[in-house]
């Protein structure tokens, strides 16, 4: 197998040739040891952002204050961050002070979990001061240092713990689980956007219920925004997220299965964009309708194939009988038109043919014709529609 770090190691080499220390750190080292796909590769170095920008020809100063510069190399981006320590966290959100450091070990100490506090040197040697590798072997998630203190510093770590447990099939260390229970109320200090982002990452895991179970067991859920609207959160443990693809589908499943009492207010409280909130609400609405009626030509046309398929996937995830994507697609393909713009006539045609001025009647009649066409009772052809009008318009 080729070394996934070949290019990143070139960056380490250049930094070292310039007299600095540099390591691959964080998630990519963890995922490499777990033989999981590696996404982004983070690099930590003793060079300051200014020094990094002098050494490499193509860089983007994305977070210089916090020590981060993006280095572009061989068509890949690498986040290169100066070794740092953090202190303060008075607002539970951001460290009051970030100090640049010269030792990788100081940098590893500020990281959240033992498995995320490992570094790989250019020669492949792994620095693992907190026993992250052993914890991974045992399948245990453990904080670096005192769990309560680390959660108090940044309560988002509690949600990260829950997400990692689902994502990597880990078990929480006993002391850490207790600390999540104790520190649960701190979650209220977090910006809702950070909570939303982390919850979305959790819901995108096929094993999301594994994390949701810990969320419930520790009582952390009671401190989430809008939790009063989720009376049956425990029911989310019994659904199969794996059948769903998109974030919207997974959020819709989450809200439906927990019997959300006020989805509109919930999505507002969680500061979802209007577009996303509408998409989730529309899925929930289509789901409710489908609970009462099977799909027919008109509803398939009204909601569209994509929504219909999503709804059936949600039904499948909840263990309900569902219609396959193939059958829905067959019905969709057979629809004479897929949108009103494909209708062979428009409002102006109706006014001309009936010799009347346009008004509210135009839209109503157009919709009536649209329905007739969808049901196959009139073909989507100007002459056929005109003939039908002559026979029925004055009924
Ligand atoms: P993934 O990218 O798969 O979500 P990751 O471990 O790479 O996992 P990132 O959010 O990309 O997570 O963070 C990169 C690294 O930064 C982590 O591995 C960890 O060492 C450190 N880190 C991230 N968030 C925190 C935090 N809230 N507290 C302490 N360290 C953190
Ligand atoms: Mg990452």
Tab-separated table of C-alpha atoms and ligand atoms in Angstrom:
chain	number	residue	atom	x	y	z
A	1	UNK	CA	0.000	0.000	0.000
A	2	UNK	CA	1.359	3.432	-0.835
A	3	UNK	CA	2.042	5.817	2.030
A	4	UNK	CA	-0.908	8.254	2.286
A	5	UNK	CA	1.434	10.761	3.879
A	6	UNK	CA	4.030	10.935	1.065
A	7	UNK	CA	3.190	14.519	0.046
A	8	UNK	CA	2.626	15.674	3.613
A	9	UNK	CA	6.029	14.286	4.527
A	10	UNK	CA	7.577	16.486	1.841
A	11	UNK	CA	6.186	19.451	3.767
A	12	UNK	CA	7.658	18.101	7.009
A	13	UNK	CA	11.000	17.706	5.207
A	14	UNK	CA	10.993	21.277	3.880
A	15	UNK	CA	10.148	22.626	7.337
A	16	UNK	CA	12.901	20.550	8.927
A	17	UNK	CA	15.435	21.630	6.286
A	18	UNK	CA	14.614	25.161	7.338
A	19	UNK	CA	15.471	24.325	10.930
A	20	UNK	CA	11.963	23.735	12.318
A	21	UNK	CA	10.266	20.733	13.876
A	22	UNK	CA	7.194	19.373	12.142
A	23	UNK	CA	4.782	16.462	12.571
A	24	UNK	CA	1.581	15.088	11.118
A	25	UNK	CA	-1.005	15.332	13.893
A	26	UNK	CA	-4.573	14.686	14.933
A	27	UNK	CA	-7.287	12.833	13.060
A	28	UNK	CA	-5.192	11.612	10.146
A	29	UNK	CA	-2.696	9.796	12.397
A	30	UNK	CA	-5.612	8.234	14.282
A	31	UNK	CA	-7.383	7.180	11.075
A	32	UNK	CA	-4.133	5.788	9.650
A	33	UNK	CA	-3.667	3.578	12.727
A	34	UNK	CA	-7.299	2.463	12.445
A	35	UNK	CA	-6.738	1.724	8.725
A	36	UNK	CA	-9.590	4.071	7.907
A	37	UNK	CA	-9.710	6.461	4.953
A	38	UNK	CA	-7.742	9.635	5.599
A	39	UNK	CA	-9.405	12.972	4.846
A	40	UNK	CA	-7.453	16.056	5.696
A	41	UNK	CA	-3.916	15.967	6.921
A	42	UNK	CA	-2.982	18.443	9.633
A	43	UNK	CA	0.588	19.416	10.284
A	44	UNK	CA	1.976	20.936	13.476
A	45	UNK	CA	5.265	22.803	13.446
A	46	UNK	CA	7.554	24.935	15.567
A	47	UNK	CA	7.632	27.533	12.740
A	48	UNK	CA	5.415	30.590	13.230
A	49	UNK	CA	2.764	31.388	10.598
A	50	UNK	CA	5.001	34.130	9.168
A	51	UNK	CA	7.870	31.691	8.845
A	52	UNK	CA	5.629	29.107	7.163
A	53	UNK	CA	4.454	31.769	4.687
A	54	UNK	CA	8.047	32.684	3.880
A	55	UNK	CA	9.104	29.093	3.275
A	56	UNK	CA	6.257	27.924	0.997
A	57	UNK	CA	5.371	29.622	-2.292
A	58	UNK	CA	1.591	29.080	-2.110
A	59	UNK	CA	-0.067	29.701	1.263
A	60	UNK	CA	-3.362	31.035	2.563
A	61	UNK	CA	-3.358	32.817	5.926
A	62	UNK	CA	-6.659	31.420	7.205
A	63	UNK	CA	-6.084	31.686	10.956
A	64	UNK	CA	-2.757	33.346	11.554
A	65	UNK	CA	-3.819	34.569	14.993
A	66	UNK	CA	-4.345	30.962	16.043
A	67	UNK	CA	-1.247	29.835	14.199
A	68	UNK	CA	-2.855	28.288	11.135
A	69	UNK	CA	-1.748	28.682	7.528
A	70	UNK	CA	-2.937	26.555	4.620
A	71	UNK	CA	-0.057	25.340	2.481
A	72	UNK	CA	-0.890	24.270	-1.057
A	73	UNK	CA	1.401	21.578	-2.351
A	74	UNK	CA	0.990	19.169	-5.301
A	75	UNK	CA	-2.694	20.158	-5.648
A	76	UNK	CA	-3.469	19.376	-2.012
A	77	UNK	CA	-4.095	21.719	0.909
A	78	UNK	CA	-2.478	21.121	4.262
A	79	UNK	CA	-3.351	22.940	7.442
A	80	UNK	CA	-0.048	23.865	9.023
A	81	UNK	CA	-0.429	25.097	12.610
A	82	UNK	CA	2.221	26.360	14.955
A	83	UNK	CA	2.651	24.288	18.137
A	84	UNK	CA	0.476	26.017	20.690
A	85	UNK	CA	-0.972	25.876	24.129
A	86	UNK	CA	-4.277	27.351	25.160
A	87	UNK	CA	-5.442	28.864	28.379
A	88	UNK	CA	-8.410	30.722	29.763
A	89	UNK	CA	-11.675	29.507	28.229
A	90	UNK	CA	-13.576	31.944	30.423
A	91	UNK	CA	-16.396	32.127	27.887
A	92	UNK	CA	-16.531	28.321	27.464
A	93	UNK	CA	-15.937	28.869	23.755
A	94	UNK	CA	-12.565	30.167	22.824
A	95	UNK	CA	-9.345	30.065	24.729
A	96	UNK	CA	-8.570	33.537	26.057
A	97	UNK	CA	-5.006	33.090	25.087
A	98	UNK	CA	-3.173	31.053	22.488
A	99	UNK	CA	0.569	30.807	23.060
A	100	UNK	CA	2.947	29.571	20.383
A	101	UNK	CA	5.225	26.831	21.668
A	102	UNK	CA	8.410	25.102	20.611
A	103	UNK	CA	7.578	21.573	21.791
A	104	UNK	CA	5.215	19.138	20.116
A	105	UNK	CA	4.454	17.631	23.535
A	106	UNK	CA	2.968	20.884	24.805
A	107	UNK	CA	0.843	20.987	21.655
A	108	UNK	CA	-0.375	17.404	22.102
A	109	UNK	CA	-1.387	18.167	25.697
A	110	UNK	CA	-4.080	20.658	24.593
A	111	UNK	CA	-5.801	18.111	22.345
A	112	UNK	CA	-9.080	16.527	23.359
A	113	UNK	CA	-8.731	12.740	23.327
A	114	UNK	CA	-5.767	10.397	23.651
A	115	UNK	CA	-6.401	9.036	20.138
A	116	UNK	CA	-6.284	12.600	18.764
A	117	UNK	CA	-3.117	13.484	20.666
A	118	UNK	CA	-0.650	11.486	18.595
A	119	UNK	CA	1.910	12.819	16.144
A	120	UNK	CA	3.833	11.183	13.307
A	121	UNK	CA	7.365	12.238	12.500
A	122	UNK	CA	8.866	12.288	9.022
A	123	UNK	CA	10.447	8.859	9.562
A	124	UNK	CA	7.057	7.383	10.467
A	125	UNK	CA	7.771	7.257	14.201
A	126	UNK	CA	4.669	7.889	16.274
A	127	UNK	CA	4.705	10.094	19.371
A	128	UNK	CA	1.958	8.912	21.690
A	129	UNK	CA	2.434	10.429	25.136
A	130	UNK	CA	-1.077	9.618	26.396
A	131	UNK	CA	-1.435	6.034	25.219
A	132	UNK	CA	-3.818	6.811	22.362
A	133	UNK	CA	-2.738	3.735	20.455
A	134	UNK	CA	-3.468	1.415	23.375
A	135	UNK	CA	-6.855	3.068	23.899
A	136	UNK	CA	-7.686	2.571	20.229
A	137	UNK	CA	-6.701	-1.106	20.515
A	138	UNK	CA	-9.038	-1.466	23.486
A	139	UNK	CA	-11.706	0.568	21.697
A	140	UNK	CA	-11.856	3.150	24.473
A	141	UNK	CA	-12.296	6.887	24.153
A	142	UNK	CA	-10.496	8.832	26.866
A	143	UNK	CA	-9.719	12.513	27.357
A	144	UNK	CA	-6.212	13.857	27.640
A	145	UNK	CA	-5.972	14.740	31.320
A	146	UNK	CA	-8.836	15.285	33.745
A	147	UNK	CA	-12.099	14.790	31.885
A	148	UNK	CA	-14.140	17.260	33.933
A	149	UNK	CA	-11.547	19.985	33.549
A	150	UNK	CA	-11.299	19.376	29.800
A	151	UNK	CA	-15.089	19.469	29.350
A	152	UNK	CA	-15.355	22.605	31.410
A	153	UNK	CA	-12.696	24.231	29.227
A	154	UNK	CA	-14.617	23.402	26.077
A	155	UNK	CA	-17.992	21.649	26.465
A	156	UNK	CA	-18.080	20.886	22.748
A	157	UNK	CA	-15.698	18.047	23.582
A	158	UNK	CA	-18.627	16.238	25.188
A	159	UNK	CA	-20.467	16.226	21.887
A	160	UNK	CA	-17.282	15.321	20.035
A	161	UNK	CA	-16.941	12.361	22.408
A	162	UNK	CA	-20.466	11.239	21.585
A	163	UNK	CA	-19.827	11.615	17.875
A	164	UNK	CA	-16.497	9.750	17.948
A	165	UNK	CA	-18.097	6.916	19.900
A	166	UNK	CA	-20.597	6.463	17.076
A	167	UNK	CA	-18.133	7.140	14.267
A	168	UNK	CA	-15.391	4.789	15.439
A	169	UNK	CA	-17.443	2.227	17.419
A	170	UNK	CA	-15.698	3.109	20.663
A	171	UNK	CA	-16.728	2.756	24.285
A	172	UNK	CA	-16.461	5.737	26.592
A	173	UNK	CA	-13.932	5.467	29.385
A	174	UNK	CA	-15.893	5.114	32.641
A	175	UNK	CA	-14.486	8.245	34.250
A	176	UNK	CA	-15.106	10.220	31.073
A	177	UNK	CA	-18.723	9.093	30.903
A	178	UNK	CA	-19.243	10.240	34.471
A	179	UNK	CA	-17.663	13.573	33.608
A	180	UNK	CA	-20.067	14.027	30.687
A	181	UNK	CA	-22.935	13.505	33.135
A	182	UNK	CA	-21.497	15.989	35.608
A	183	UNK	CA	-20.529	18.584	33.011
A	184	UNK	CA	-23.686	18.253	30.884
A	185	UNK	CA	-25.081	21.692	31.877
A	186	UNK	CA	-21.987	23.436	30.433
A	187	UNK	CA	-23.288	22.565	26.975
A	188	UNK	CA	-25.654	25.518	27.403
A	189	UNK	CA	-22.725	27.909	27.107
A	190	UNK	CA	-21.923	26.820	23.562
A	191	UNK	CA	-22.929	28.720	20.454
A	192	UNK	CA	-25.814	26.836	18.895
A	193	UNK	CA	-23.995	26.712	15.551
A	194	UNK	CA	-21.210	24.610	17.077
A	195	UNK	CA	-23.751	22.250	18.637
A	196	UNK	CA	-25.601	21.948	15.336
A	197	UNK	CA	-22.459	21.183	13.401
A	198	UNK	CA	-21.421	18.462	15.822
A	199	UNK	CA	-24.927	16.950	16.030
A	200	UNK	CA	-25.051	16.876	12.230
A	201	UNK	CA	-21.749	14.980	12.198
A	202	UNK	CA	-23.230	12.544	14.712
A	203	UNK	CA	-26.405	12.023	12.665
A	204	UNK	CA	-24.307	11.414	9.551
A	205	UNK	CA	-22.839	8.325	11.222
A	206	UNK	CA	-24.639	5.096	10.360
A	207	UNK	CA	-24.147	4.087	13.982
A	208	UNK	CA	-25.606	7.397	15.243
A	209	UNK	CA	-27.813	5.566	17.795
A	210	UNK	CA	-24.651	4.374	19.533
A	211	UNK	CA	-23.827	8.029	20.250
A	212	UNK	CA	-27.442	9.019	20.903
A	213	UNK	CA	-27.609	6.317	23.542
A	214	UNK	CA	-24.711	7.906	25.403
A	215	UNK	CA	-26.329	11.311	24.947
A	216	UNK	CA	-29.429	9.995	26.737
A	217	UNK	CA	-27.553	7.931	29.316
A	218	UNK	CA	-25.562	10.946	30.462
A	219	UNK	CA	-28.538	13.312	30.433
A	220	UNK	CA	-26.681	15.609	28.043
A	221	UNK	CA	-29.772	15.669	25.809
A	222	UNK	CA	-31.753	17.632	28.402
A	223	UNK	CA	-29.377	20.562	27.935
A	224	UNK	CA	-29.609	20.675	24.143
A	225	UNK	CA	-31.503	23.631	22.695
A	226	UNK	CA	-35.192	22.860	22.151
A	227	UNK	CA	-34.985	19.512	23.970
A	228	UNK	CA	-38.441	20.216	25.458
A	229	UNK	CA	-39.874	19.612	21.990
A	230	UNK	CA	-38.403	16.109	21.687
A	231	UNK	CA	-40.580	13.947	23.950
A	232	UNK	CA	-39.497	10.600	22.533
A	233	UNK	CA	-35.814	11.021	21.925
A	234	UNK	CA	-35.275	7.419	23.038
A	235	UNK	CA	-37.077	6.274	19.885
A	236	UNK	CA	-34.167	7.550	17.769
A	237	UNK	CA	-32.176	4.619	19.154
A	238	UNK	CA	-34.313	2.168	17.191
A	239	UNK	CA	-34.023	3.665	13.725
A	240	UNK	CA	-31.553	2.731	10.975
A	241	UNK	CA	-29.803	5.885	9.835
A	242	UNK	CA	-27.827	3.862	7.298
A	243	UNK	CA	-30.632	3.930	4.723
A	244	UNK	CA	-30.428	7.706	4.497
A	245	UNK	CA	-27.934	9.754	2.537
A	246	UNK	CA	-28.317	13.482	3.076
A	247	UNK	CA	-28.134	15.671	6.165
A	248	UNK	CA	-31.698	16.866	5.517
A	249	UNK	CA	-32.975	13.277	5.465
A	250	UNK	CA	-31.156	12.403	8.649
A	251	UNK	CA	-32.399	15.482	10.495
A	252	UNK	CA	-35.935	14.759	9.290
A	253	UNK	CA	-35.650	11.180	10.569
A	254	UNK	CA	-34.282	12.432	13.885
A	255	UNK	CA	-37.159	14.881	14.361
A	256	UNK	CA	-39.853	12.470	13.168
A	257	UNK	CA	-38.673	9.554	15.298
A	258	UNK	CA	-38.315	11.704	18.408
A	259	UNK	CA	-41.859	12.954	17.743
A	260	UNK	CA	-40.783	16.605	17.583
A	261	UNK	CA	-43.674	18.744	18.777
A	262	UNK	CA	-42.644	21.957	17.073
A	263	UNK	CA	-40.223	21.325	14.201
A	264	UNK	CA	-40.460	24.895	12.983
A	265	UNK	CA	-39.405	26.364	16.347
A	266	UNK	CA	-36.796	23.636	16.821
A	267	UNK	CA	-35.099	24.393	13.498
A	268	UNK	CA	-35.200	28.133	14.242
A	269	UNK	CA	-33.707	27.616	17.698
A	270	UNK	CA	-30.933	25.578	16.132
A	271	UNK	CA	-30.359	28.393	13.629
A	272	UNK	CA	-30.665	26.271	10.522
A	273	UNK	CA	-30.622	28.353	7.352
A	274	UNK	CA	-34.086	29.074	5.957
A	275	UNK	CA	-33.319	26.888	2.963
A	276	UNK	CA	-32.311	23.871	5.058
A	277	UNK	CA	-35.182	24.329	7.508
A	278	UNK	CA	-37.650	24.428	4.611
A	279	UNK	CA	-36.158	21.306	3.060
A	280	UNK	CA	-36.388	19.395	6.366
A	281	UNK	CA	-39.938	20.615	7.055
A	282	UNK	CA	-41.014	19.666	3.560
A	283	UNK	CA	-39.653	16.122	4.068
A	284	UNK	CA	-41.498	15.866	7.385
A	285	UNK	CA	-44.684	17.134	5.792
A	286	UNK	CA	-44.431	14.661	2.893
A	287	UNK	CA	-43.755	11.887	5.400
A	288	UNK	CA	-46.934	12.703	7.372
A	289	UNK	CA	-48.974	12.769	4.208
A	290	UNK	CA	-47.561	9.441	3.082
A	291	UNK	CA	-48.621	7.964	6.432
A	292	UNK	CA	-52.203	8.557	5.346
A	293	UNK	CA	-52.078	7.939	1.604
A	294	UNK	CA	-49.993	5.872	-0.778
A	295	UNK	CA	-48.185	7.785	-3.509
A	296	UNK	CA	-50.337	8.508	-6.505
A	297	UNK	CA	-49.648	10.435	-9.696
A	298	UNK	CA	-50.719	13.760	-8.249
A	299	UNK	CA	-48.753	13.586	-5.010
A	300	UNK	CA	-45.673	12.252	-6.785
A	301	UNK	CA	-45.902	15.223	-9.154
A	302	UNK	CA	-46.528	17.643	-6.304
A	303	UNK	CA	-43.623	16.532	-4.102
A	304	UNK	CA	-41.236	15.397	-6.835
A	305	UNK	CA	-39.305	12.157	-7.203
A	306	UNK	CA	-36.472	13.170	-4.918
A	307	UNK	CA	-38.713	13.932	-1.933
A	308	UNK	CA	-40.746	10.778	-2.547
A	309	UNK	CA	-37.594	8.645	-2.532
A	310	UNK	CA	-36.357	10.381	0.645
A	311	UNK	CA	-39.685	9.736	2.372
A	312	UNK	CA	-39.572	6.049	1.476
A	313	UNK	CA	-36.000	5.829	2.796
A	314	UNK	CA	-37.180	7.420	6.046
A	315	UNK	CA	-39.996	4.868	6.237
A	316	UNK	CA	-37.495	2.088	5.670
A	317	UNK	CA	-35.234	3.531	8.393
A	318	UNK	CA	-38.192	3.440	10.792
A	319	UNK	CA	-39.053	-0.154	9.939
A	320	UNK	CA	-42.235	0.712	7.998
A	321	UNK	CA	-43.275	-0.878	4.716
A	322	UNK	CA	-41.774	1.166	1.909
A	323	UNK	CA	-41.970	1.564	-1.855
A	324	UNK	CA	-38.713	0.983	-3.687
A	325	UNK	CA	-36.904	3.713	-5.549
A	326	UNK	CA	-37.286	1.687	-8.776
A	327	UNK	CA	-41.082	1.625	-8.563
A	328	UNK	CA	-41.259	5.339	-7.721
A	329	UNK	CA	-38.946	6.115	-10.636
A	330	UNK	CA	-41.103	4.069	-13.013
A	331	UNK	CA	-44.202	6.026	-11.947
A	332	UNK	CA	-42.307	9.289	-12.236
A	333	UNK	CA	-41.052	8.530	-15.727
A	334	UNK	CA	-44.623	7.811	-16.825
A	335	UNK	CA	-45.927	11.190	-15.665
A	336	UNK	CA	-46.854	13.187	-18.796
A	337	UNK	CA	-45.282	16.337	-17.337
A	338	UNK	CA	-42.833	16.859	-14.472
A	339	UNK	CA	-43.498	20.550	-13.849
A	340	UNK	CA	-45.968	23.249	-14.847
A	341	UNK	CA	-43.481	24.760	-17.275
A	342	UNK	CA	-43.899	21.618	-19.387
A	343	UNK	CA	-47.633	22.157	-19.729
A	344	UNK	CA	-48.456	22.785	-23.408
A	345	UNK	CA	-50.628	25.813	-22.567
A	346	UNK	CA	-50.300	28.872	-20.356
A	347	UNK	CA	-52.558	31.530	-18.869
A	348	UNK	CA	-52.368	33.719	-21.974
A	349	UNK	CA	-53.670	30.840	-24.135
A	350	UNK	CA	-56.652	30.429	-21.816
A	351	UNK	CA	-57.491	34.152	-21.943
A	352	UNK	CA	-57.286	34.155	-25.720
A	353	UNK	CA	-59.322	30.985	-26.243
A	354	UNK	CA	-62.036	32.007	-23.813
A	355	UNK	CA	-61.843	35.660	-24.788
A	356	UNK	CA	-61.631	36.753	-21.155
A	357	UNK	CA	-59.331	38.992	-19.161
A	358	UNK	CA	-56.854	37.232	-16.886
A	359	UNK	CA	-57.701	36.921	-13.182
A	360	UNK	CA	-57.688	34.457	-10.322
A	361	UNK	CA	-59.680	32.077	-12.532
A	362	UNK	CA	-56.677	31.653	-14.852
A	363	UNK	CA	-54.499	30.022	-12.201
A	364	UNK	CA	-57.353	27.843	-10.980
A	365	UNK	CA	-58.197	26.640	-14.461
A	366	UNK	CA	-54.553	26.073	-15.303
A	367	UNK	CA	-54.196	23.923	-12.199
A	368	UNK	CA	-57.302	21.981	-13.145
A	369	UNK	CA	-55.887	21.331	-16.619
A	370	UNK	CA	-52.535	20.432	-15.094
A	371	UNK	CA	-54.206	17.788	-12.918
A	372	UNK	CA	-56.141	16.377	-15.878
A	373	UNK	CA	-52.909	16.096	-17.848
A	374	UNK	CA	-51.069	14.418	-14.951
A	375	UNK	CA	-53.908	11.914	-14.530
A	376	UNK	CA	-53.815	11.194	-18.285
A	377	UNK	CA	-57.381	12.398	-18.809
A	378	UNK	CA	-56.290	15.037	-21.302
A	379	UNK	CA	-53.108	14.747	-23.325
A	380	UNK	CA	-50.501	17.456	-23.018
A	381	UNK	CA	-51.160	18.870	-26.433
A	382	UNK	CA	-52.428	22.348	-27.304
A	383	UNK	CA	-55.227	21.154	-29.569
A	384	UNK	CA	-56.375	18.443	-27.186
A	385	UNK	CA	-56.456	20.917	-24.308
A	386	UNK	CA	-58.300	23.491	-26.424
A	387	UNK	CA	-60.897	20.888	-27.455
A	388	UNK	CA	-61.303	19.800	-23.827
A	389	UNK	CA	-61.772	23.448	-22.819
A	390	UNK	CA	-64.452	23.997	-25.406
A	391	UNK	CA	-66.345	21.055	-23.987
A	392	UNK	CA	-65.835	21.731	-20.271
A	393	UNK	CA	-64.894	25.327	-19.555
A	394	UNK	CA	-68.437	26.392	-18.985
A	395	UNK	CA	-69.584	23.299	-17.052
B	1	LIG	P1	-12.551	14.495	11.942
B	1	LIG	O1	-11.866	15.464	11.003
B	1	LIG	O2	-12.681	13.116	11.459
B	1	LIG	O3	-13.805	15.063	12.479
B	1	LIG	P2	-10.410	15.186	13.687
B	1	LIG	O4	-9.835	14.497	14.887
B	1	LIG	O5	-9.480	15.468	12.556
B	1	LIG	O6	-11.634	14.331	13.241
B	1	LIG	P3	-10.858	17.993	13.763
B	1	LIG	O7	-12.041	18.736	14.261
B	1	LIG	O8	-10.511	18.071	12.324
B	1	LIG	O9	-11.068	16.492	14.212
B	1	LIG	O10	-9.634	18.471	14.646
B	1	LIG	C1	-8.287	18.121	14.389
B	1	LIG	C2	-7.572	17.872	15.695
B	1	LIG	O11	-7.612	19.040	16.504
B	1	LIG	C3	-8.178	16.773	16.564
B	1	LIG	O12	-7.695	15.509	16.194
B	1	LIG	C4	-7.749	17.189	17.946
B	1	LIG	O13	-6.399	16.807	18.175
B	1	LIG	C5	-7.783	18.698	17.884
B	1	LIG	N1	-9.096	19.244	18.319
B	1	LIG	C6	-10.167	19.530	17.564
B	1	LIG	N2	-11.165	20.033	18.280
B	1	LIG	C7	-10.729	20.093	19.546
B	1	LIG	C8	-11.294	20.534	20.773
B	1	LIG	N3	-12.537	21.019	20.836
B	1	LIG	N4	-10.519	20.449	21.879
B	1	LIG	C9	-9.268	19.958	21.822
B	1	LIG	N5	-8.677	19.527	20.708
B	1	LIG	C10	-9.393	19.572	19.579
B	2	LIG	MG1	-10.061	16.623	10.777
